[in-house]
PDB file of C-alpha atoms in Angstrom:
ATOM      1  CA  UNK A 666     -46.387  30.259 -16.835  1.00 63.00           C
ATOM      2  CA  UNK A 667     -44.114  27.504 -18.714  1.00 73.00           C
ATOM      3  CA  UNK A 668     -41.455  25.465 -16.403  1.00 83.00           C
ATOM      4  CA  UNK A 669     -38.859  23.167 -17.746  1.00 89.00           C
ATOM      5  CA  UNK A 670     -37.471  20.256 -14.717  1.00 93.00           C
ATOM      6  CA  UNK A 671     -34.604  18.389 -15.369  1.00 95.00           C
ATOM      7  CA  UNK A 672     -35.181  15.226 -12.477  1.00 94.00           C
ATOM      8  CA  UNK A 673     -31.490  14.750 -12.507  1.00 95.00           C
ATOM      9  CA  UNK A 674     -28.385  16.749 -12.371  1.00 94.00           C
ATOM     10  CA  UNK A 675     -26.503  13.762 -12.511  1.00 96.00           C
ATOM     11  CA  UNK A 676     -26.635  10.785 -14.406  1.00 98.00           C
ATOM     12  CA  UNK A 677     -23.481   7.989 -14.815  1.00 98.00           C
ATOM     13  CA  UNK A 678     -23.926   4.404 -17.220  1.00 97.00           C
ATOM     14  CA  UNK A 679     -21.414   2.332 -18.226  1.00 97.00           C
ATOM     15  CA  UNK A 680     -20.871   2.215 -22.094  1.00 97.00           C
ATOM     16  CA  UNK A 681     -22.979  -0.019 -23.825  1.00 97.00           C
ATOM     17  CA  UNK A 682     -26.116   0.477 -21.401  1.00 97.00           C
ATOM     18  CA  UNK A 683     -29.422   2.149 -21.743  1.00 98.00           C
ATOM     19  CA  UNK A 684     -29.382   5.658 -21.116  1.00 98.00           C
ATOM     20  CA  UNK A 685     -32.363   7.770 -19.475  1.00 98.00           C
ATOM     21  CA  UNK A 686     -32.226  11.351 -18.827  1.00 98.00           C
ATOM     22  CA  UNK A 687     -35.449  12.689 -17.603  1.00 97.00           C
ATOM     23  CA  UNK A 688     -37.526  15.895 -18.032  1.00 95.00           C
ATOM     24  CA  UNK A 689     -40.925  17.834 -17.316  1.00 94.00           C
ATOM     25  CA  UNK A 690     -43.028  20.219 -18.314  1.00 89.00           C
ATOM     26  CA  UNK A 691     -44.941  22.562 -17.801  1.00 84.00           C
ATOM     27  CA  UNK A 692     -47.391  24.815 -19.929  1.00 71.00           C
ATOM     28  CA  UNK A 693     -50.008  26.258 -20.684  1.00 65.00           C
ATOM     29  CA  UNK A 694     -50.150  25.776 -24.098  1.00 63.00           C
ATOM     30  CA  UNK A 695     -48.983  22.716 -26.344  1.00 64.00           C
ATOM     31  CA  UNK A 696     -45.366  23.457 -25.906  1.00 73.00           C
ATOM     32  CA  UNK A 697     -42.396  22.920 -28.304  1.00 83.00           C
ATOM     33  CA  UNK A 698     -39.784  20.676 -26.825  1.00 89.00           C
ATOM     34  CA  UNK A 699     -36.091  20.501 -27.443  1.00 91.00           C
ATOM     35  CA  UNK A 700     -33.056  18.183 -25.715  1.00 95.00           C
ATOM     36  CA  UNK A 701     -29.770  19.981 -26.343  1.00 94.00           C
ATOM     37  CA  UNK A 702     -26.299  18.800 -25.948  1.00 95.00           C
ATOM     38  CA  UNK A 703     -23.193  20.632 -24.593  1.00 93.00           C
ATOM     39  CA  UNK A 704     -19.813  19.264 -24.667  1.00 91.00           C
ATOM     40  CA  UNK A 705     -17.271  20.462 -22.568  1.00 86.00           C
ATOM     41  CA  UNK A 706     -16.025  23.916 -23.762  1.00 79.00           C
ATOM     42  CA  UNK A 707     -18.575  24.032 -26.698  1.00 82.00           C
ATOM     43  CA  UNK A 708     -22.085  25.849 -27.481  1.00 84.00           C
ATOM     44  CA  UNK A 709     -24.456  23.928 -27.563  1.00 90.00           C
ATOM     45  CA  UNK A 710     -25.893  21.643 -30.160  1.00 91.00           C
ATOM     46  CA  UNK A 711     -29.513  20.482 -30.809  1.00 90.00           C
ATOM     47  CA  UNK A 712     -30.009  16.811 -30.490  1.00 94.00           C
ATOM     48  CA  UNK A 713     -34.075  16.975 -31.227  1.00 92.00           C
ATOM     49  CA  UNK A 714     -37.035  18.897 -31.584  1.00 89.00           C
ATOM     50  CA  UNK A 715     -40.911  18.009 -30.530  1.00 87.00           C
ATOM     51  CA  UNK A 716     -42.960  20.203 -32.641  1.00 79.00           C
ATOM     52  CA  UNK A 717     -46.427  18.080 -32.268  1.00 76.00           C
ATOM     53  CA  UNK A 718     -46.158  15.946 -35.473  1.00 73.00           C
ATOM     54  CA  UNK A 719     -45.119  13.005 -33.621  1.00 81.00           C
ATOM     55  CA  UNK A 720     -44.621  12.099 -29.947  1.00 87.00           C
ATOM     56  CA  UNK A 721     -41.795   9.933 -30.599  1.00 93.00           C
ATOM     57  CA  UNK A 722     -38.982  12.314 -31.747  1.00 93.00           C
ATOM     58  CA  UNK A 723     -35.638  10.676 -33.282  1.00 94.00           C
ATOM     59  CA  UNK A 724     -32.764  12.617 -32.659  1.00 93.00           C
ATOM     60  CA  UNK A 725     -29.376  12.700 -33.912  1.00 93.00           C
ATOM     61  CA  UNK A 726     -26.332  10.110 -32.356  1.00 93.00           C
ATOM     62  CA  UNK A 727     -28.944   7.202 -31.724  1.00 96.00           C
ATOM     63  CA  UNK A 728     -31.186   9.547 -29.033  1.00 97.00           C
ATOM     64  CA  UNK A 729     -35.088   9.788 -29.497  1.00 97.00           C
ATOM     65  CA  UNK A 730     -37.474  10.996 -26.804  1.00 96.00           C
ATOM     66  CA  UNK A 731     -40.875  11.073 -26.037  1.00 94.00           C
ATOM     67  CA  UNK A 732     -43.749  13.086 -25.569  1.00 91.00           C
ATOM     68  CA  UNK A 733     -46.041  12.018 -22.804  1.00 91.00           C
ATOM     69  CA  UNK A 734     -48.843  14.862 -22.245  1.00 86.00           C
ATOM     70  CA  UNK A 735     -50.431  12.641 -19.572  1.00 88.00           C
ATOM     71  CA  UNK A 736     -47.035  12.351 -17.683  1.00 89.00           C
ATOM     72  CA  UNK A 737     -46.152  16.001 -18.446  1.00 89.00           C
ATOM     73  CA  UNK A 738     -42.757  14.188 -19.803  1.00 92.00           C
ATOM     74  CA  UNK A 739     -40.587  14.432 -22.408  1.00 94.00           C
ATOM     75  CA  UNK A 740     -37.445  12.288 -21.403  1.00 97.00           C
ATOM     76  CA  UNK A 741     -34.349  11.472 -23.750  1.00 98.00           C
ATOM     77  CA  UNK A 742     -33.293   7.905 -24.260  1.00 98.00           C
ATOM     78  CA  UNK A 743     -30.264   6.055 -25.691  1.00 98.00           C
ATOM     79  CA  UNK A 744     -30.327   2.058 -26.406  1.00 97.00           C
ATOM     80  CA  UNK A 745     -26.544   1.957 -25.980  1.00 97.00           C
ATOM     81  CA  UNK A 746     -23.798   4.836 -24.347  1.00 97.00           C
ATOM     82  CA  UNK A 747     -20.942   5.418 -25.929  1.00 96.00           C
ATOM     83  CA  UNK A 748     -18.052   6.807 -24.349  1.00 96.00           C
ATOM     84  CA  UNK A 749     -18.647  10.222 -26.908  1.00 95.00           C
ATOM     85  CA  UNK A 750     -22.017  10.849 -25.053  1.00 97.00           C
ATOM     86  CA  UNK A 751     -20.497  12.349 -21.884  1.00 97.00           C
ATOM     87  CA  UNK A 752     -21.884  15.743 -21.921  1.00 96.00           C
ATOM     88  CA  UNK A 753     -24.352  17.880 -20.307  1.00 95.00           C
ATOM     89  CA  UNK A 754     -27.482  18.100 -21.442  1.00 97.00           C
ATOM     90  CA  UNK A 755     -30.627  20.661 -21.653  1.00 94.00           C
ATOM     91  CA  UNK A 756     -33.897  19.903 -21.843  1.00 93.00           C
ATOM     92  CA  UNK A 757     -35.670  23.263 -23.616  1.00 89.00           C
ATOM     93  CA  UNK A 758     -39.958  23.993 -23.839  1.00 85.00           C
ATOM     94  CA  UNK A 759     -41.244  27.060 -25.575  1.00 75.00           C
ATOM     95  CA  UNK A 760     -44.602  27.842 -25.848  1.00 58.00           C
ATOM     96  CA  UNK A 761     -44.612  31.709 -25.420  1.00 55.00           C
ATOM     97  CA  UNK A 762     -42.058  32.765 -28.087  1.00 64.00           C
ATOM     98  CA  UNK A 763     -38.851  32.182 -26.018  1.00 73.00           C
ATOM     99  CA  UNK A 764     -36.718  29.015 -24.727  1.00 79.00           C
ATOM    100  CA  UNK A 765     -36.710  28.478 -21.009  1.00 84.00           C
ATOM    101  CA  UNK A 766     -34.476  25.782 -20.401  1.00 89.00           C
ATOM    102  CA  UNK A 767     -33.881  23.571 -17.588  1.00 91.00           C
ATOM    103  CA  UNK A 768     -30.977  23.162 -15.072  1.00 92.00           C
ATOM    104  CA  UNK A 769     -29.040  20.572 -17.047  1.00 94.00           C
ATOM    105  CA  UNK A 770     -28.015  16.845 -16.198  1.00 96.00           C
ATOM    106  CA  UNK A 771     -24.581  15.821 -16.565  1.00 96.00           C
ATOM    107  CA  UNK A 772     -23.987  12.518 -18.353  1.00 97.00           C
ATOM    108  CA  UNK A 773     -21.044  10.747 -17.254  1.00 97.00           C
ATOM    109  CA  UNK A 774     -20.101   7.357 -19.284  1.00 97.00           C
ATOM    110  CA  UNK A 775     -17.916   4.725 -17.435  1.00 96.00           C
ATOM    111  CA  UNK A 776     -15.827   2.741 -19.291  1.00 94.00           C
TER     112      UNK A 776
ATOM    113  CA  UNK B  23     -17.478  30.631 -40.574  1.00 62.00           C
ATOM    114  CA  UNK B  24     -19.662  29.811 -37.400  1.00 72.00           C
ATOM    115  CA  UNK B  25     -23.619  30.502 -38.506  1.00 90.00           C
ATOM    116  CA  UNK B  26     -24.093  32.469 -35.200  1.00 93.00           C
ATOM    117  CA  UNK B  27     -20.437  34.498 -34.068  1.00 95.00           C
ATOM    118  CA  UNK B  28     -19.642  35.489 -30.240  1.00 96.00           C
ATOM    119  CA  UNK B  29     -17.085  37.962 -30.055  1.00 96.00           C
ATOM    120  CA  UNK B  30     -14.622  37.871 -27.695  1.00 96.00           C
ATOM    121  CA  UNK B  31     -14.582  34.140 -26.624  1.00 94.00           C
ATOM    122  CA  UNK B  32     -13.044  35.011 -23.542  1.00 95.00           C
ATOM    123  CA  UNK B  33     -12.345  38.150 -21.546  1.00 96.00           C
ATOM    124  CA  UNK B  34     -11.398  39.329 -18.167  1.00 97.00           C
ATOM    125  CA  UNK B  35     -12.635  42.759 -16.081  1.00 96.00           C
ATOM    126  CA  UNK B  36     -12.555  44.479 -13.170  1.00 97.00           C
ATOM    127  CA  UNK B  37     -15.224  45.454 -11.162  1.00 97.00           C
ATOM    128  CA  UNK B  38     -17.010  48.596 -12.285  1.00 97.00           C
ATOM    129  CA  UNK B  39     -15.990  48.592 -15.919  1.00 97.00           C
ATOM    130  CA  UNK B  40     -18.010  48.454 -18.793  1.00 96.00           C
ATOM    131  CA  UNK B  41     -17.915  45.736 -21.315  1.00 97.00           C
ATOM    132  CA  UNK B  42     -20.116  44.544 -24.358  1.00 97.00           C
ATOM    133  CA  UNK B  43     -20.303  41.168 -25.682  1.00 98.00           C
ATOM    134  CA  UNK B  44     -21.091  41.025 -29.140  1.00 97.00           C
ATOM    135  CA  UNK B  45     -23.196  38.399 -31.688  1.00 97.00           C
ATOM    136  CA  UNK B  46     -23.518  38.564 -35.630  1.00 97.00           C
ATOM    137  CA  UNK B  47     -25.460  35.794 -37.285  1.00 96.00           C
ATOM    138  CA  UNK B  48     -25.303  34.651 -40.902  1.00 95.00           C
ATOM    139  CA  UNK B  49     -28.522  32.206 -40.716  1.00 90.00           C
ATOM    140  CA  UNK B  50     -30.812  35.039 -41.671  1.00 90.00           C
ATOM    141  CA  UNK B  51     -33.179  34.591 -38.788  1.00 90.00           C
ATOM    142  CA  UNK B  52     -35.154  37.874 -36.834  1.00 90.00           C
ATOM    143  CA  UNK B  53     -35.092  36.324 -33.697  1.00 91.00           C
ATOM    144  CA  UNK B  54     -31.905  36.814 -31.469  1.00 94.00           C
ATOM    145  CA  UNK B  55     -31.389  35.948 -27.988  1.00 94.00           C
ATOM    146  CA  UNK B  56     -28.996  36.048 -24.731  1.00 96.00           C
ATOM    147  CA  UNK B  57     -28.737  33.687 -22.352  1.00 95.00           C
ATOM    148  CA  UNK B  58     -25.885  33.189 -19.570  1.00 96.00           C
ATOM    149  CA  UNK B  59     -24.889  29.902 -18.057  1.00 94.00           C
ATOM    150  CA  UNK B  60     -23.862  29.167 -14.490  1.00 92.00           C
ATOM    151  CA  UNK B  61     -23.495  25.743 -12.933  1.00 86.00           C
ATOM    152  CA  UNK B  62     -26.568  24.174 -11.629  1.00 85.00           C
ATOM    153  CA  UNK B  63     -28.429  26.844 -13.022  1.00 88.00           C
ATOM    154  CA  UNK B  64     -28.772  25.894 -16.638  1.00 88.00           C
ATOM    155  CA  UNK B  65     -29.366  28.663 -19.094  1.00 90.00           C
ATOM    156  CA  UNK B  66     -31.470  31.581 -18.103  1.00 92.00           C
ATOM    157  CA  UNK B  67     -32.849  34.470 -20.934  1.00 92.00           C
ATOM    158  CA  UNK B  68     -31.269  37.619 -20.044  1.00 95.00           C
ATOM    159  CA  UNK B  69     -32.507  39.801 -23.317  1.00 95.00           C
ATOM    160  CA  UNK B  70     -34.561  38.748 -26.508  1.00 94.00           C
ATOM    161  CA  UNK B  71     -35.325  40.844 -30.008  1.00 94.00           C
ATOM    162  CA  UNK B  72     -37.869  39.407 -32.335  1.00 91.00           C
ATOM    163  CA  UNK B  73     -36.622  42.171 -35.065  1.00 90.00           C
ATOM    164  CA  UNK B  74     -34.811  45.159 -35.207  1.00 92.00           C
ATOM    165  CA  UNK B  75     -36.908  47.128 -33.505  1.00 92.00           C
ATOM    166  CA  UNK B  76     -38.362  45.087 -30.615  1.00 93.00           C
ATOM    167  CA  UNK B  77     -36.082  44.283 -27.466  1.00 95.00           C
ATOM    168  CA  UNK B  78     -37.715  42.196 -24.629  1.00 94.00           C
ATOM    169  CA  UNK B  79     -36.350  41.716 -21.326  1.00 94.00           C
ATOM    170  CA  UNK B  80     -35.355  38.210 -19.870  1.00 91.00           C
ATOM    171  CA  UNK B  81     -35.654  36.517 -16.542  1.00 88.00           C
ATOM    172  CA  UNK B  82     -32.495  38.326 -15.509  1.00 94.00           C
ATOM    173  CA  UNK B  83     -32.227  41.655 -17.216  1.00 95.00           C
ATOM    174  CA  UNK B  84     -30.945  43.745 -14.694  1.00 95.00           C
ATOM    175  CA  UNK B  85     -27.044  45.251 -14.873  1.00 95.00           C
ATOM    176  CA  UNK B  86     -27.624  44.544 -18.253  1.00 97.00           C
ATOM    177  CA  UNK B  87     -28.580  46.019 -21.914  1.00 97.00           C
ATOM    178  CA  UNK B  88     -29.031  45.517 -25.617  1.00 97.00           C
ATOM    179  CA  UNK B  89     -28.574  47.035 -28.701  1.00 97.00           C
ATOM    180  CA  UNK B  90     -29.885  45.098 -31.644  1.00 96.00           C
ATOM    181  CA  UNK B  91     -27.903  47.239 -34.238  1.00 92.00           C
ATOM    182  CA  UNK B  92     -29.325  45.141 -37.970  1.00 94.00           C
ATOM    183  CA  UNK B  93     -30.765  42.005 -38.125  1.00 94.00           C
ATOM    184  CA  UNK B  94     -27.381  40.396 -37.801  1.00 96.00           C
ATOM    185  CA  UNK B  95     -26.424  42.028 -34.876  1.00 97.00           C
ATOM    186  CA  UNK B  96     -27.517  41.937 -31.337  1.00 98.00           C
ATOM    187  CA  UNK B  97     -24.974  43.032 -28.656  1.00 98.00           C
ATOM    188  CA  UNK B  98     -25.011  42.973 -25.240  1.00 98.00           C
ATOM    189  CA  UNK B  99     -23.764  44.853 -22.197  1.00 98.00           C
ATOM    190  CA  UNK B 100     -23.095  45.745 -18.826  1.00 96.00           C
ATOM    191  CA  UNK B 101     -22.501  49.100 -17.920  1.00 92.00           C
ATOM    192  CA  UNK B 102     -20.803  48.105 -14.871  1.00 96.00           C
ATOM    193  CA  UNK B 103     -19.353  44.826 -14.473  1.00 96.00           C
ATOM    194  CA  UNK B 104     -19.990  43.329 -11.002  1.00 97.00           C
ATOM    195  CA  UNK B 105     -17.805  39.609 -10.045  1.00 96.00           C
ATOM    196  CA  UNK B 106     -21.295  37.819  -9.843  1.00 95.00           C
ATOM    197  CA  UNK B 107     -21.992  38.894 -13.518  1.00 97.00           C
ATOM    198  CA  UNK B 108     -18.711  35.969 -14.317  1.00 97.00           C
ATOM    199  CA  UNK B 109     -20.616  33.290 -15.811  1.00 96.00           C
ATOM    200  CA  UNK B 110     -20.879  31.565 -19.849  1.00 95.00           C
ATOM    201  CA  UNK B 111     -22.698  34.055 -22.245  1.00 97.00           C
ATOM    202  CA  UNK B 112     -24.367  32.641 -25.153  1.00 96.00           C
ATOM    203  CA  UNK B 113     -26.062  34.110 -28.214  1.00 96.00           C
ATOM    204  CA  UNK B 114     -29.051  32.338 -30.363  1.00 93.00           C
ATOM    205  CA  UNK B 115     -31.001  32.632 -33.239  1.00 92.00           C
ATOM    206  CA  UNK B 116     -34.451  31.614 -34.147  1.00 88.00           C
ATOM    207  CA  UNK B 117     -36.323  31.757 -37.317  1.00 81.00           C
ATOM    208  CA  UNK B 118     -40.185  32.576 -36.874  1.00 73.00           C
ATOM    209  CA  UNK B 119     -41.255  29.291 -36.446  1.00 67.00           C
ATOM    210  CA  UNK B 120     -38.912  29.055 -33.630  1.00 59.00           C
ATOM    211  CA  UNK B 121     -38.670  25.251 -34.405  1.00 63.00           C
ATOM    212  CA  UNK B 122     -34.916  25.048 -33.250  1.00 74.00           C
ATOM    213  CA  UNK B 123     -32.196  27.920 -31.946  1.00 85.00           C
ATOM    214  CA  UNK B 124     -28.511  28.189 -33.369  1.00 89.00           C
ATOM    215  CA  UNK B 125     -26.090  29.120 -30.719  1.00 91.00           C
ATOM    216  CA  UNK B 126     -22.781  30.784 -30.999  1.00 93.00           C
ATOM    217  CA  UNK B 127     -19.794  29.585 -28.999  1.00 91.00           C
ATOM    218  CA  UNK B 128     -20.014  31.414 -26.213  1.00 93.00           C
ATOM    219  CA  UNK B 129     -18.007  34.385 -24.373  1.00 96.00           C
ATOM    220  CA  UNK B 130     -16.779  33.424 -20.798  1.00 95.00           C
ATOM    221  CA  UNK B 131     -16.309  36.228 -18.551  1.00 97.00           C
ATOM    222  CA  UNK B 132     -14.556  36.747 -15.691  1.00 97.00           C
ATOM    223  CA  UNK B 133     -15.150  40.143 -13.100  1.00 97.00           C
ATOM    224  CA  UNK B 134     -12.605  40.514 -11.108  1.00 96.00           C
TER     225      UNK B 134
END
């Protein structure tokens, strides 16, 4: 069976600091990994993909993340928060054909 | 227009009554999906067609049901609306390689 763990459900960084949201896996298989991003009132928008080509995934708005099969990880980073990046996001893993998706972690982004 | 289209955003209903939710897609994908979003919960799959003819039941497929009408179409229901059925519905798309899903808007409904 595949599992997707978000660590946190809530994460808060001032603006202009590092930002780390964390997420694990499990599979069976070599799984495909995705970080989404909701914004409040929106769907929700893909920020990047893991497909196996590379285990360090760029994503769009300065993220990247990743892939750590020894750690079972595939966290999102961010050099710098902007104030924009308040949102919640998804980390995603499908290996069997479907998206399971995990619980969400809310970014907050002080001023 | 919107690549994957939720119709209605928003709607209200009473207990008992029977609604449909209903997604149209313009990205020319076979795969079609419905999740529903609650708070802390994330997203969990409730129904999922890989073509017109296959329908495959989620995580949480009970009190509800799909119709996947053409390849652009995949609607979903409840027969009888039940207040802890209120939650964010949301509609995606695949293409076969699955490399990335296109979500619609979202419907947010409310049983009362």
């Amino acid at each position: 069976a595949q599992s997707v763990t978000q660590l946190d459900s809530h994460v808060s960084v001032s603006e202009g600091t590092p930002v780390l949201l964390r997420c694990n896996y499990s599979s069976s298989y070599s799984p495909s990994l995705f970080w989404y991003v909701q914004h409040p009132n929106k769907g929700l928008q893909l920020l990047l993909k893991y497909t196996s080509a590379a285990t360090l995934v760029k994503g769009i708005n300065g993220f990247e993340a990743e892939f750590k099969k020894s750690e079972t990880s595939f966290h999102l980073t961010k050099p710098s928060a902007h104030m924009s990046d308040a949102a919640e996001y998804f980390c995603g893993g499908g290996a069997t054909n479907k998206l399971i998706f995990g619980t969400g972690t809310l970014l907050a982004v002080q001023p | 227009d919107a690549d994957v289209t939720q119709t209605p955003r928003n709607r209200i209903t009473k207990t008992g009554k029977r609604i449909m939710l209903e997604c149209s897609q313009t990205k020319g994908h076979d795969r079609m999906y419905w999740y529903r979003q609650d708070p802390g919960l994330g997203l969990r799959l409730i129904y999922y067609s890989f073509d017109v003819k296959d329908i495959n039941k989620g995580e949480i497929s009970d009190g509800y049901s799909v119709s996947r009408q053409a390849q652009a179409k995949f609607s979903l229901s409840l027969e009888s609306a039940i207040p802890n059925q209120t939650a964010l519905y949301f509609c995606a798309t695949s293409g076969r390689d699955q490399y990335g899903y296109t979500f619609g808007s979202g419907t947010r409904l409310t049983v009362v």
